[in-house]
């Protein structure tokens, strides 16, 4: 601690630490969740000041990774705050240090290659389609400049050479490329000065707001010698805070997540099962798969998971080595006892930068501060610097007992793995948040899921399946009951009552938090709503408007009245008029003739009984209305009537298909949504069809993005319609290193044709106890009368309880309706089932890929060739 304080004092940073301590102290006193992340977590001073919640001594985190006397850059202690309350801390800093001394830092959006062409084209008055055609010739490479684009794209180069107008367009675009186009506010950075900021940097107002930001970007502000702080908003701290509040409301006890035991068996069991939807940093399918393989049983495994799940370690075999050694299937090799001491916690794998620094220090004799400089030199490929460190390391290692060749090889390993090494301080800080959210999910699942769902409200995407819908599905898997929208029970956020989650009305499209809270407040003040008319008469239409009421009707929030949704939908106009009249009376201080008797049961509103007598919406229309405002089907699913067909003939659900390997063939069934038509930009020579389609295929388990390329679009394009229920045969398309799966559609057909297209035979179940031996003879007689080409499989269930499946290759059948009827008459319904077609499994070919370019990175190819075209 004294050594750290000495370094901080020598570098002149005590004020920096104290200012960070000051606003974190403010946050703690106001119960605003806050914690440090990044390399600052390795500082014992930061831990002692309660900036960080992770003890660096316990986890061998290094102060030198954060700060040392040989480094000139200012320290950077990143603090995460509850996302909802971060603004309170920034406001405190302005009040504490002077409003004129504090400002958020400005950022500049610059003109990239494509944007430069578009803006110049607009200024020159060129037709938009012509400009779009030129933009399409720029390769879809991140950060590409126009000069590079001209070298990479033959089409763009020819257009420039042959067309004077395009030559002028590109010439001017190159002159404006890189210039600032728009001004924004940095997501986290705040600058604090000892005097008014106008004495140091130019300032500006954010357009349309009172907020003041710097005219200079972050790098220039720091170069001017000003103090930059990061005030980061972390959604998961908000979720933790909400979960703790809900637990207190339901149990009367206030839990402290930082007091949770780090060896809880139920928490680790949940992680081992990969049930980590909603768990901070551990949500993705790839990490869930990694957790199931790793079987974490110690907090250090969670720290390692965050650091290992990155392209370098995954592709370099480090993850497999970690798992194999952890489970005793492989023995770790250590070239020196120091290596075992440093790498033992990660089973012999160099996972963290801090481990590399320890090895450089303890084995090679390189000071810890210089060890971090070595890592940076390796990552930036500074060969001269690396050579100096290699010489020093080899010399020190030989003195420790290694042979020169072994020391050279070991430094080679360090060079290889230093580039993969992760900041252990950051990983440990985030592993703690991950563990706390996992603990809450394991022990306080209802409250945690309610808090998680509330955190999803502001991130809703009603066009595609969003996280809120996924987390509601998780509730169903966890057997957590959810009370669906009801204006007499629900609030704005998702809350908990009687062990159930109450649906958050603010999650309904068109409702919003302000309207939802007004509904709950009025209900609390004056009792439950009787019906739609009573609802409209009691609420201000300026707060709860027509759009909100119509959305609530579609979501079923008035179903408790007994009225049909169609009736309420038609009555909204009349109810609003009644509400407007009631509001006018209240403002004028008048009451209705029977106003004093409103609580009398005999004089309750009769509006419900006078609702228009209209039939309920058709089931499909009702479900589509639910999907529109909720983002999911509530009362049923449009595919419910097709459930048996899909389960029998489709090879996978969309969720199952997404986990399959590249090029695996599948048959899926579902509903088309989010359809987009486009044209390929670089069709193959001789191809006249360029139109293709992309859409979301939705089934009862999830959603998968599908692509129907031009050749197949010409055959099946007429089937691509919104809300169409179809069957698809295609192949899974995954880019290397990506978890996202798309389906390349090869065949498309109405769902009703599934049986005819993909039945290879029948499976007949025969129960000896129920049907007897005589029944088997009768079945044989029936089947012999219908010869054909379909396969026949007989499943015999014997009296002793055993079951035998017989592949009856000698008997092929004609699957006509009469055969099915006669077998049902003999054995009873349900004993004859179709045998779905067999499909090709994952096969990574090396064929020649033909790259269609659509601008989104999807490619069609034969095998893995060059099919990943941009």
Short mmCIF file of N, CA and C in Angstrom, two decimals, residues 662-663 731-734 744 840 843-850 859-868:
data_model
loop_
_atom_site.label_atom_id
_atom_site.label_comp_id
_atom_site.label_asym_id
_atom_site.label_seq_id
_atom_site.Cartn_x
_atom_site.Cartn_y
_atom_site.Cartn_z
N UNK A 662 -21.97 -25.61 -39.78
CA UNK A 662 -22.10 -25.01 -41.11
C UNK A 662 -22.38 -26.08 -42.16
N UNK A 663 -23.26 -25.75 -43.12
CA UNK A 663 -23.64 -26.61 -44.25
C UNK A 663 -24.53 -27.78 -43.87
N UNK A 731 -29.79 -25.04 -46.08
CA UNK A 731 -28.56 -25.38 -45.37
C UNK A 731 -28.16 -24.25 -44.43
N UNK A 732 -27.63 -24.64 -43.28
CA UNK A 732 -27.18 -23.67 -42.30
C UNK A 732 -25.92 -22.98 -42.81
N UNK A 733 -25.90 -21.66 -42.67
CA UNK A 733 -24.75 -20.87 -43.11
C UNK A 733 -24.18 -20.13 -41.90
N UNK A 734 -22.96 -20.48 -41.54
CA UNK A 734 -22.26 -19.80 -40.44
C UNK A 734 -20.91 -19.36 -40.93
N UNK A 744 -29.70 -20.71 -45.77
CA UNK A 744 -29.75 -20.53 -47.21
C UNK A 744 -30.85 -21.44 -47.73
N UNK A 840 -28.95 -34.43 -45.08
CA UNK A 840 -27.48 -34.38 -45.07
C UNK A 840 -27.02 -33.64 -43.82
N UNK A 843 -21.24 -30.85 -43.55
CA UNK A 843 -20.12 -31.29 -44.37
C UNK A 843 -19.42 -30.07 -44.93
N UNK A 844 -18.20 -29.85 -44.51
CA UNK A 844 -17.46 -28.67 -44.96
C UNK A 844 -16.70 -29.00 -46.23
N UNK A 845 -17.29 -28.72 -47.37
CA UNK A 845 -16.65 -28.99 -48.64
C UNK A 845 -15.63 -27.93 -49.00
N UNK A 846 -14.87 -28.19 -50.03
CA UNK A 846 -13.86 -27.23 -50.48
C UNK A 846 -14.13 -26.82 -51.92
N UNK A 847 -15.38 -26.80 -52.30
CA UNK A 847 -15.72 -26.47 -53.68
C UNK A 847 -15.42 -25.03 -54.02
N UNK A 848 -15.73 -24.67 -55.25
CA UNK A 848 -15.50 -23.30 -55.70
C UNK A 848 -16.71 -22.47 -55.37
N UNK A 849 -16.53 -21.45 -54.58
CA UNK A 849 -17.64 -20.61 -54.15
C UNK A 849 -17.92 -19.51 -55.16
N UNK A 850 -19.20 -19.29 -55.42
CA UNK A 850 -19.60 -18.17 -56.26
C UNK A 850 -20.15 -17.10 -55.35
N UNK A 859 -23.07 -14.70 -48.30
CA UNK A 859 -22.52 -15.21 -49.54
C UNK A 859 -23.07 -16.57 -49.86
N UNK A 860 -23.24 -16.88 -51.14
CA UNK A 860 -23.67 -18.22 -51.52
C UNK A 860 -22.54 -18.88 -52.27
N UNK A 861 -22.17 -20.08 -51.88
CA UNK A 861 -21.09 -20.78 -52.57
C UNK A 861 -21.27 -22.27 -52.46
N UNK A 862 -20.59 -23.02 -53.31
CA UNK A 862 -20.62 -24.47 -53.22
C UNK A 862 -19.50 -24.90 -52.29
N UNK A 863 -19.85 -25.43 -51.13
CA UNK A 863 -18.83 -25.74 -50.13
C UNK A 863 -18.36 -24.46 -49.47
N UNK A 864 -17.17 -24.50 -48.89
CA UNK A 864 -16.71 -23.35 -48.12
C UNK A 864 -15.87 -22.41 -48.96
N UNK A 865 -15.48 -22.83 -50.19
CA UNK A 865 -14.71 -22.02 -51.12
C UNK A 865 -14.63 -20.55 -50.78
N UNK A 866 -15.15 -19.74 -51.70
CA UNK A 866 -15.16 -18.30 -51.49
C UNK A 866 -16.57 -17.82 -51.25
N UNK A 867 -17.37 -18.63 -50.63
CA UNK A 867 -18.79 -18.33 -50.45
C UNK A 867 -19.09 -17.19 -49.51
N UNK A 868 -18.10 -16.79 -48.70
CA UNK A 868 -18.37 -15.71 -47.75
C UNK A 868 -18.09 -14.39 -48.45
#
